[in-house]
Short mmCIF file of C-alpha atoms in Angstrom, two decimals:
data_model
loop_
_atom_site.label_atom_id
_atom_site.label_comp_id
_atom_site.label_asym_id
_atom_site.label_seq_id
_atom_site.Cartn_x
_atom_site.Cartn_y
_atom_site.Cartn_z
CA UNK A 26 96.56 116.63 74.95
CA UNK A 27 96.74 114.28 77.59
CA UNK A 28 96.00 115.11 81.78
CA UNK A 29 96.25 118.99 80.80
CA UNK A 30 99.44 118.67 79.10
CA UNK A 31 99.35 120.11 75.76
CA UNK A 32 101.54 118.26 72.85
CA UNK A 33 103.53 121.11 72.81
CA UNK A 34 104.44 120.79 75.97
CA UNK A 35 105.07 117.60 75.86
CA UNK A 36 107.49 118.11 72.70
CA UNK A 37 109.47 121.33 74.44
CA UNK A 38 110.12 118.64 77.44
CA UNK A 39 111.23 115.83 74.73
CA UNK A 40 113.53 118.19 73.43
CA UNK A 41 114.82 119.64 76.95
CA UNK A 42 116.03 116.30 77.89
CA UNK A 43 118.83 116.19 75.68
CA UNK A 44 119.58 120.10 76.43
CA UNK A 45 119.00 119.86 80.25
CA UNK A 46 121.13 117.45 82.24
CA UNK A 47 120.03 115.83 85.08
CA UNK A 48 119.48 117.79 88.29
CA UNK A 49 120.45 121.02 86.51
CA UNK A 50 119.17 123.14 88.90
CA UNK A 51 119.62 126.41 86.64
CA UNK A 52 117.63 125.09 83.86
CA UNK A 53 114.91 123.48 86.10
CA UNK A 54 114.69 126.73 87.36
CA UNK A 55 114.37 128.41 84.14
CA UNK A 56 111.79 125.23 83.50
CA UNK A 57 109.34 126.83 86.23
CA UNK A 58 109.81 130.32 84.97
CA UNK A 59 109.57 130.67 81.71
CA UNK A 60 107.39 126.52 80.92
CA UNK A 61 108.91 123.99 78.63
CA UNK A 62 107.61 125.73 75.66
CA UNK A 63 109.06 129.27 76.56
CA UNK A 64 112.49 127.80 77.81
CA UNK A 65 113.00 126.11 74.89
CA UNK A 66 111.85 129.29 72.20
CA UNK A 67 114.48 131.46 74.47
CA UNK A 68 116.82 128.72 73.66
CA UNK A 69 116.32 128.58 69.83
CA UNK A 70 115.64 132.22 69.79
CA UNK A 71 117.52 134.16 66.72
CA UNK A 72 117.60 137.57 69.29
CA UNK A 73 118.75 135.49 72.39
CA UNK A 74 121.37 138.09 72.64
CA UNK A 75 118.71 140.64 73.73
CA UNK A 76 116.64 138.53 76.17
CA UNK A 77 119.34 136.86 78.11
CA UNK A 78 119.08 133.69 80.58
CA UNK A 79 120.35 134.27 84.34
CA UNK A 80 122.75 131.99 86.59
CA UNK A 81 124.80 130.25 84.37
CA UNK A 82 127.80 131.55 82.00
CA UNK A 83 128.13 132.32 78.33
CA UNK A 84 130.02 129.20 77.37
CA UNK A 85 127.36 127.60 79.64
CA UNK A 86 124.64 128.89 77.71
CA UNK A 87 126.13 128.46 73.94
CA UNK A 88 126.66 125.02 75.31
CA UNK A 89 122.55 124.67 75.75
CA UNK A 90 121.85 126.46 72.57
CA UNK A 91 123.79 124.14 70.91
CA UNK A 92 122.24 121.03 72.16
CA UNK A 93 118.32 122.75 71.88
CA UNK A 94 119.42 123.34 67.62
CA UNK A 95 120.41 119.76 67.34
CA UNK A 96 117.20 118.31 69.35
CA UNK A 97 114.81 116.14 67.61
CA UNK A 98 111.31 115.70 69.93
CA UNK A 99 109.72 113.85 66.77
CA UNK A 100 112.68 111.56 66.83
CA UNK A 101 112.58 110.59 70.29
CA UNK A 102 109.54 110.18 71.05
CA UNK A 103 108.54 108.11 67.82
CA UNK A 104 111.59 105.54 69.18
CA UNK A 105 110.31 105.23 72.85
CA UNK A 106 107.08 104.07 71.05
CA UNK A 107 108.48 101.49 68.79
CA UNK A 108 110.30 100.23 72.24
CA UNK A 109 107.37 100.14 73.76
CA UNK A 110 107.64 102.85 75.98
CA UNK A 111 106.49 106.55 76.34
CA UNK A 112 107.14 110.24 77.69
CA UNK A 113 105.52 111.04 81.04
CA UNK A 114 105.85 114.69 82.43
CA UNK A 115 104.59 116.69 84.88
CA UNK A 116 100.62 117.21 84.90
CA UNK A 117 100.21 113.42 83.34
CA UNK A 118 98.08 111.41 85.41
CA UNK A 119 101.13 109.14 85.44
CA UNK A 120 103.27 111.42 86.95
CA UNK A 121 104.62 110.35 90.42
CA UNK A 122 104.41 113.76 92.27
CA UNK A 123 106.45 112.66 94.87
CA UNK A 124 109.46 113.56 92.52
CA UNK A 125 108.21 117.47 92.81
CA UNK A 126 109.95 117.07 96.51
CA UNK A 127 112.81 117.57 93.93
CA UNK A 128 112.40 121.09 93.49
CA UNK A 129 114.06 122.67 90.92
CA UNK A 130 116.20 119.40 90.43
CA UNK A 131 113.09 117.59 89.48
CA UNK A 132 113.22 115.41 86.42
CA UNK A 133 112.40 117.59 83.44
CA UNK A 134 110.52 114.49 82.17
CA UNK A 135 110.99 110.49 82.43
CA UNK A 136 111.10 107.94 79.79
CA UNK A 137 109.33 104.91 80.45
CA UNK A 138 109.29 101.33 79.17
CA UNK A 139 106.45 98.90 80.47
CA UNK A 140 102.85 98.16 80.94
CA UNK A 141 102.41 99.29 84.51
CA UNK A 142 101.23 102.69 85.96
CA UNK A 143 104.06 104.24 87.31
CA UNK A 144 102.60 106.50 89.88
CA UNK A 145 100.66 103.82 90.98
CA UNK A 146 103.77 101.33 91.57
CA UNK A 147 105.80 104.59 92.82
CA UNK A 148 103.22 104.92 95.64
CA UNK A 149 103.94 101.91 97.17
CA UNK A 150 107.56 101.48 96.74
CA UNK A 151 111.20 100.93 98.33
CA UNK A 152 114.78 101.22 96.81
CA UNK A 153 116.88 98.19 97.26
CA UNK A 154 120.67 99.82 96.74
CA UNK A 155 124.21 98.71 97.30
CA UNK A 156 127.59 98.05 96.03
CA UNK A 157 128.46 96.35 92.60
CA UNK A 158 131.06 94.52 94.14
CA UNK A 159 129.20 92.46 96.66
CA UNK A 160 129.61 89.49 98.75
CA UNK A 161 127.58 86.32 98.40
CA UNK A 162 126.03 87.26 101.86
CA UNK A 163 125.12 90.46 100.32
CA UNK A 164 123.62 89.08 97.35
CA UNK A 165 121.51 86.97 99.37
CA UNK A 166 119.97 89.13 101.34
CA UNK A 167 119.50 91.75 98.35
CA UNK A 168 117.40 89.07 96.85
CA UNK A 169 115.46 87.58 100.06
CA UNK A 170 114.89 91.36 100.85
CA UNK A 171 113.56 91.94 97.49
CA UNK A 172 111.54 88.57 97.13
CA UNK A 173 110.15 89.28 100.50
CA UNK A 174 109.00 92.69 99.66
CA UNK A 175 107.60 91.92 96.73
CA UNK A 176 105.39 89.04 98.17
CA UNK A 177 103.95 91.57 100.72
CA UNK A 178 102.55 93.75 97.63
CA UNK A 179 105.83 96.16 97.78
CA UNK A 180 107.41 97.45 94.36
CA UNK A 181 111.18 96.82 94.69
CA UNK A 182 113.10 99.81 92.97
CA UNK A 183 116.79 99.59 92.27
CA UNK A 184 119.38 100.93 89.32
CA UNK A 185 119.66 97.87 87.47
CA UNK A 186 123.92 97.27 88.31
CA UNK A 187 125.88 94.46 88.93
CA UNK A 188 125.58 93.04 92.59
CA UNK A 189 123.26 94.40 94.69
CA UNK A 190 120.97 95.95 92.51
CA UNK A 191 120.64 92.96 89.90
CA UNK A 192 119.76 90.79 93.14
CA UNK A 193 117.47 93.03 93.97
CA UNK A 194 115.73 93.07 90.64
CA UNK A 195 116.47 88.98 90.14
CA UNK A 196 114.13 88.76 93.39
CA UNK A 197 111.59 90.53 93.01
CA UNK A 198 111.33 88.87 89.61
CA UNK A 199 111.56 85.40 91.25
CA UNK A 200 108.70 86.10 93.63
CA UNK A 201 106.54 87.16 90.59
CA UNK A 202 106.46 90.69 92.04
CA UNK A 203 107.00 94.29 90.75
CA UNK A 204 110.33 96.28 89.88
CA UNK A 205 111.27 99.35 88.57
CA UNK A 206 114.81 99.39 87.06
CA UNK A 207 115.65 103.61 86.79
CA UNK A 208 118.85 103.62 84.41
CA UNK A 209 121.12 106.95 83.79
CA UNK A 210 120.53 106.02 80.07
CA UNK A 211 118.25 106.06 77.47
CA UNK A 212 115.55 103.66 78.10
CA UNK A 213 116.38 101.82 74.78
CA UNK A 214 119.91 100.67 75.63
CA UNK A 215 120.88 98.03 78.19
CA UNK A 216 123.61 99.09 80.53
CA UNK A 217 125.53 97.64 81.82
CA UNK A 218 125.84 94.61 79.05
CA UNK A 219 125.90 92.12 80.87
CA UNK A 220 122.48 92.86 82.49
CA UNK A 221 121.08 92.90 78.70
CA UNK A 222 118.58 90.00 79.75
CA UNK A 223 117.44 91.16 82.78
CA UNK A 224 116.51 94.69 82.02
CA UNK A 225 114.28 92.68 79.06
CA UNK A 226 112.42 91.28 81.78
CA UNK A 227 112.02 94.03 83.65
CA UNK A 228 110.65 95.99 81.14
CA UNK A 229 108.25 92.81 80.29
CA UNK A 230 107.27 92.24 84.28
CA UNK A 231 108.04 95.49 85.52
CA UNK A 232 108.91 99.25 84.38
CA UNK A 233 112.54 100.50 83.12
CA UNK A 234 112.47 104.49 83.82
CA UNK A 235 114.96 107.13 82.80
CA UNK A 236 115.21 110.62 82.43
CA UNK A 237 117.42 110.79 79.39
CA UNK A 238 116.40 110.37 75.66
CA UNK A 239 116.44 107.38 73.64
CA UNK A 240 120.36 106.41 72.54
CA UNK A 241 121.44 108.31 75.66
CA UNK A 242 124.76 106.83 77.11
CA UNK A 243 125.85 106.82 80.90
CA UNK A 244 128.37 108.72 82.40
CA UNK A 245 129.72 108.85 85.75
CA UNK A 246 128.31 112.21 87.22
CA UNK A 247 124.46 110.49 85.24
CA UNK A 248 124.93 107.79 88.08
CA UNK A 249 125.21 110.09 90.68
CA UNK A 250 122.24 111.96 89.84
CA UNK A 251 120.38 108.97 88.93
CA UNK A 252 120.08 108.51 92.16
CA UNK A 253 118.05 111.58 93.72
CA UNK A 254 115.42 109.63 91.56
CA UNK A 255 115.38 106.62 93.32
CA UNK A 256 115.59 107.76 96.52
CA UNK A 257 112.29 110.86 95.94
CA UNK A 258 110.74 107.95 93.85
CA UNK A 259 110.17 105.52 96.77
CA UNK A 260 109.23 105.35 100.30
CA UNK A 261 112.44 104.78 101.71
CA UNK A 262 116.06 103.64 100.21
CA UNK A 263 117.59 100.16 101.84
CA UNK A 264 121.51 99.65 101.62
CA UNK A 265 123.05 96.62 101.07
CA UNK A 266 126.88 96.56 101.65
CA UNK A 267 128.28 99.96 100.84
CA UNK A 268 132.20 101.41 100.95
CA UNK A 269 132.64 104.51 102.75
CA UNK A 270 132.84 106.35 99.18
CA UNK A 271 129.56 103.89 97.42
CA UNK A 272 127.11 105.77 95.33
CA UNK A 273 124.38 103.85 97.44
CA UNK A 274 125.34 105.98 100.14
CA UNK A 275 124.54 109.15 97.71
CA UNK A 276 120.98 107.63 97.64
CA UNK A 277 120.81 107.06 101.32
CA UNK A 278 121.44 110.80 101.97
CA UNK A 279 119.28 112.16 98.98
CA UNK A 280 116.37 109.86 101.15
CA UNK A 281 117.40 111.54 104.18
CA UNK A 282 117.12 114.75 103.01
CA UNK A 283 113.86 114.05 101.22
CA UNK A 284 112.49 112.82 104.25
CA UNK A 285 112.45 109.43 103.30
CA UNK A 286 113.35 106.70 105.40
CA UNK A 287 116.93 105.34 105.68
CA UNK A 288 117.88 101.66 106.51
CA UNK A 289 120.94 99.40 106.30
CA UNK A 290 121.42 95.97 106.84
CA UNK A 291 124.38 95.02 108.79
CA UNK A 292 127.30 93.02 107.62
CA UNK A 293 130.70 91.87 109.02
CA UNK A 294 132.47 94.74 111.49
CA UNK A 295 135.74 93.61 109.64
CA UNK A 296 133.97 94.30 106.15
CA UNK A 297 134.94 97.27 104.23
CA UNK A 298 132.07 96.60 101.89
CA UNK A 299 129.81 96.99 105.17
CA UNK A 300 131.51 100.08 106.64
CA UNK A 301 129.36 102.33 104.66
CA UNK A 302 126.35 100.75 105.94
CA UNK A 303 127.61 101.22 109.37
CA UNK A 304 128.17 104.44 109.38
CA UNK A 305 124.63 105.17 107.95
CA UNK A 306 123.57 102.91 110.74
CA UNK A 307 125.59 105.75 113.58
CA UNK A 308 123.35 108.16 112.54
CA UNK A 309 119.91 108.64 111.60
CA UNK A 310 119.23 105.29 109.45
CA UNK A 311 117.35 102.30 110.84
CA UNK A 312 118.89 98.48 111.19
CA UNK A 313 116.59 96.01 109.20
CA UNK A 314 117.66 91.92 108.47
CA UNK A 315 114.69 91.18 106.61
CA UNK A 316 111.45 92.41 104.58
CA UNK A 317 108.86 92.50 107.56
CA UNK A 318 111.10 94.95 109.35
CA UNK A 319 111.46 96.91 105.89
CA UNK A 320 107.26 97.12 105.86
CA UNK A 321 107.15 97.87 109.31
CA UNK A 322 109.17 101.10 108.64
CA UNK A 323 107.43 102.12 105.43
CA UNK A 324 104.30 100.93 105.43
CA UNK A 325 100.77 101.76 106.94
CA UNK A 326 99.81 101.46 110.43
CA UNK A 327 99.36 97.81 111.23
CA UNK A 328 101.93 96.65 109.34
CA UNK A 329 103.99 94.84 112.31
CA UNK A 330 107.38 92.83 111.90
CA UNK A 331 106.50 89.47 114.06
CA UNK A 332 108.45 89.72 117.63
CA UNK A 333 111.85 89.02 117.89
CA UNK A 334 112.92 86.22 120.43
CA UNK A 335 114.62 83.67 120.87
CA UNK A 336 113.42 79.60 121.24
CA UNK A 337 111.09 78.79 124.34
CA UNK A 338 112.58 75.65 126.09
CA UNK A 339 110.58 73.25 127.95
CA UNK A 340 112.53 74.67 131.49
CA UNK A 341 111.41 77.84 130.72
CA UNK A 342 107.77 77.26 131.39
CA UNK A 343 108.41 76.14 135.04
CA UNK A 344 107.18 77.37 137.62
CA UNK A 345 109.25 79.09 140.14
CA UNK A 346 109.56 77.28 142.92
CA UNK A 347 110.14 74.11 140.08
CA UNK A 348 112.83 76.09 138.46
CA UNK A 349 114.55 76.65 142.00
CA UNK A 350 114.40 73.02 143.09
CA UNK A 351 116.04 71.94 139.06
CA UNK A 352 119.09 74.74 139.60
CA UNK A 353 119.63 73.04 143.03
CA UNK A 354 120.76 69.55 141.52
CA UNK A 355 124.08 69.19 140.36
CA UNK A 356 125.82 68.80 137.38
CA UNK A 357 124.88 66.12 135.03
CA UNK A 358 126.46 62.52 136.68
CA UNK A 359 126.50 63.65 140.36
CA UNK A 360 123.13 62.97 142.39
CA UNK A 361 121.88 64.40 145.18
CA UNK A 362 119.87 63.41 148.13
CA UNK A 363 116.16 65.09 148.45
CA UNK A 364 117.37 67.15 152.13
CA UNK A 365 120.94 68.42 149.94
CA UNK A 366 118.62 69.90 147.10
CA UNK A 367 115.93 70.99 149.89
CA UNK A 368 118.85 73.10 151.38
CA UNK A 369 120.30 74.53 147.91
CA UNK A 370 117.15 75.61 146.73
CA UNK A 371 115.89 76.93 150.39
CA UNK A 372 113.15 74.96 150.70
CA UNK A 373 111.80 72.27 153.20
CA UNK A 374 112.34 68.08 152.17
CA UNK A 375 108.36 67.47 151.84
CA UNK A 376 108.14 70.37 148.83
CA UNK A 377 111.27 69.38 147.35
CA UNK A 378 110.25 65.93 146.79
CA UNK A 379 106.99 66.90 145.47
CA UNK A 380 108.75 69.57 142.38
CA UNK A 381 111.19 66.17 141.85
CA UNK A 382 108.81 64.09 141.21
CA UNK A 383 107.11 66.89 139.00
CA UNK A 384 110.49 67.60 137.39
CA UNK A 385 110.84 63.71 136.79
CA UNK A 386 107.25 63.11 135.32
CA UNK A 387 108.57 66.04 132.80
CA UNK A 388 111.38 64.35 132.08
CA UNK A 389 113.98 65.96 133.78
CA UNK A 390 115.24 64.57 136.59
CA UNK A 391 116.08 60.91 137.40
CA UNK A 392 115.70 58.86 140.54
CA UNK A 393 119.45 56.95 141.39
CA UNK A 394 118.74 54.94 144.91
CA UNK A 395 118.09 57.17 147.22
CA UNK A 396 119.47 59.90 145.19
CA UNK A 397 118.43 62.13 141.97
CA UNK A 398 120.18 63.64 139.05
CA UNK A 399 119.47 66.09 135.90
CA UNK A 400 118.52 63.45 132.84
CA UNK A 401 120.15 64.57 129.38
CA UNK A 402 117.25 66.42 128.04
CA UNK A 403 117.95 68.83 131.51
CA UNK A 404 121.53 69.90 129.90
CA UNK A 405 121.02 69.48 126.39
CA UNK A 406 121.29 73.13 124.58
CA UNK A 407 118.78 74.03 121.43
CA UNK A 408 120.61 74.42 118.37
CA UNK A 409 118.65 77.44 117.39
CA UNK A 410 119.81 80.54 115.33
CA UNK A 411 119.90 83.40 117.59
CA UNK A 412 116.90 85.97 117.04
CA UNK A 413 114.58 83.47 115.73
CA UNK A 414 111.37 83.44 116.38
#
């Protein structure tokens, strides 16, 4: 017995996760009628015939009892130990109880591979999303996001896919921080293939979290509901390039409806893979570029994103009546005589001469005989990008 969960509860959960799918709403309601242990005797129960379960069909239920004869808790549970891993349910002291927000959709129990504490990490998270098929530019910012986050102390949390996600993980990895890789598969396989390696890692540096059994394979429909996870898990869901039809977009709205917070980061207007994004941004998600505005949303009070502005040039900290008397010359290679300038920038001779001289000891203006012009460092434009600080 472990946090007031009795080992056989912990079993009946083992064995509902390969009887249950994923954000079965009948059988998690079934789960908080009857307990784990009680479900699963109904379901193995000889005389089922005479104490019948409510809101789904015969087939339906054959269909479970099948699956709860064939179920092997012993099994299971003795290979998420030899992976390293373990069982965490409801009542553990590792339990995230964010995920309750679930309702009756609310993991029947997650299989977990790592060292950490995954409530802790969980309280202190966001989900990094997006689409498989990204662009470099989306790439790059899934991994400066990430790496920023995870330098401010924030656990980055994605689903372990090609593009986005994998950028996500790669840098949060990079920045030696925290990241939670939630799979819609058993714990014990890598998919997809290719991402064999870095799921290793993750489950060495970070934590790799599922809600199916050991040996479980992915389907499409497990990806969709893989998702609810991620998005309850964390603190608020970011999304990184997304088509109109992207499963990040499923995550988005799960966060929405959780009460999470929503944000997207921009990408081209004439970018299908950002239109997604955009229309999360029309409604009720928040525009972030980088990982301070990310923190700023999520995190506790205090936590400011620097202000957003663009360079300060020397011209800018003139005074007034200076910056009246500098407008008043003319273009670059035409001079003008003290009196024309006193007149353009309504003035009288005696205080225009006074701001040119000022203007020339700063470098610029220029005296020409009996005339004066802007110098180059008066024209010259700062090659700054725009927004910086």
């Amino acid at each position: 017995m472990a946090g007031g969960v009795t080992e056989e509860e912990r079993r009946a959960r083992a064995a509902l996760t390969r009887v249950v799918e994923p954000g079965d709403e009948h059988g998690g309601r079934w789960l908080r009628e009857l307990g784990a242990v009680g479900l699963l005797r109904r379901l193995t129960s000889a005389s089922y015939e005479h104490d019948p379960l409510t809101g789904a069909g015969e087939q339906r239920i054959h269909g479970f009892r099948a699956r709860a004869a064939r179920a092997d808790p012993e099994r299971d549970l003795a290979a998420v130990e030899a992976c390293g891993g373990r069982f965490v349910v409801p009542g553990d002291p590792e339990w995230p109880s964010q995920l309750d927000d679930l309702g009756d959709a609310r993991p029947v129990g997650l299989w977990v591979r790592g060292r950490p504490d995954l409530r802790r990490w969980a309280l202190r998270s966001v989900a990094v999303v997006g689409a498989r098929a990204c662009t470099p530019y989306g790439a790059h910012m899934a991994a400066t996001l990430a790496s920023g986050l995870a330098e401010r102390g924030w656990v980055v949390v994605s689903g372990a896919a090609f593009g986005v996600d994998g950028a996500a993980h790669r840098g949060a990895l990079a920045a030696g921080g925290a990241t939670v890789a939630v799979l819609a598969c058993g714990v014990d396989r890598a998919y997809p293939r290719g991402h064999a390696e870095l799921i290793g890692r993750i489950a060495e540096q970070g934590l790799v979290v599922g809600e199916l059994p050991p040996g479980s394979h992915p389907t499409p429909s497990r990806f969709i509901l893989r998702n609810r996870v991620i998005a309850a898990l964390t603190r608020g869901t970011v999304v990184v390039e997304a088509e109109y039809r992207s499963g990040s977009l499923v995550t988005a709205r799960a966060a929405q409806r959780l009460g999470r917070f929503t944000m997207g980061v921009p990408g081209p207007a004439t970018s299908g893979l950002s239109a997604g994004v955009h229309e999360l941004l029309r409604g009720e998600a928040e525009l972030v570029t980088d990982a301070a505005e990310v923190a700023e949303l999520v995190g506790d009070i205090g936590e400011l994103a620097p202000p957003r502005r663009g360079p300060v040039l020397p011209r800018d900290l003139l005074d007034p009546a200076g910056a009246r008397v500098l407008e008043a010359l003319p273009a670059r290679g035409t001079a003008a005589t003290a009196g024309d300038i006193a007149r353009d920038a309504a003035t009288t001779v005696d205080e225009a001469l006074g701001r040119l001289y000022e203007l020339h000891a700063l470098g610029f203006v220029e005296r020409l005989g009996d005339g004066w012009q802007l110098t180059a460092q008066a024209v010259r434009r700062p090659n700054a990008r725009r927004g910086g600080a």
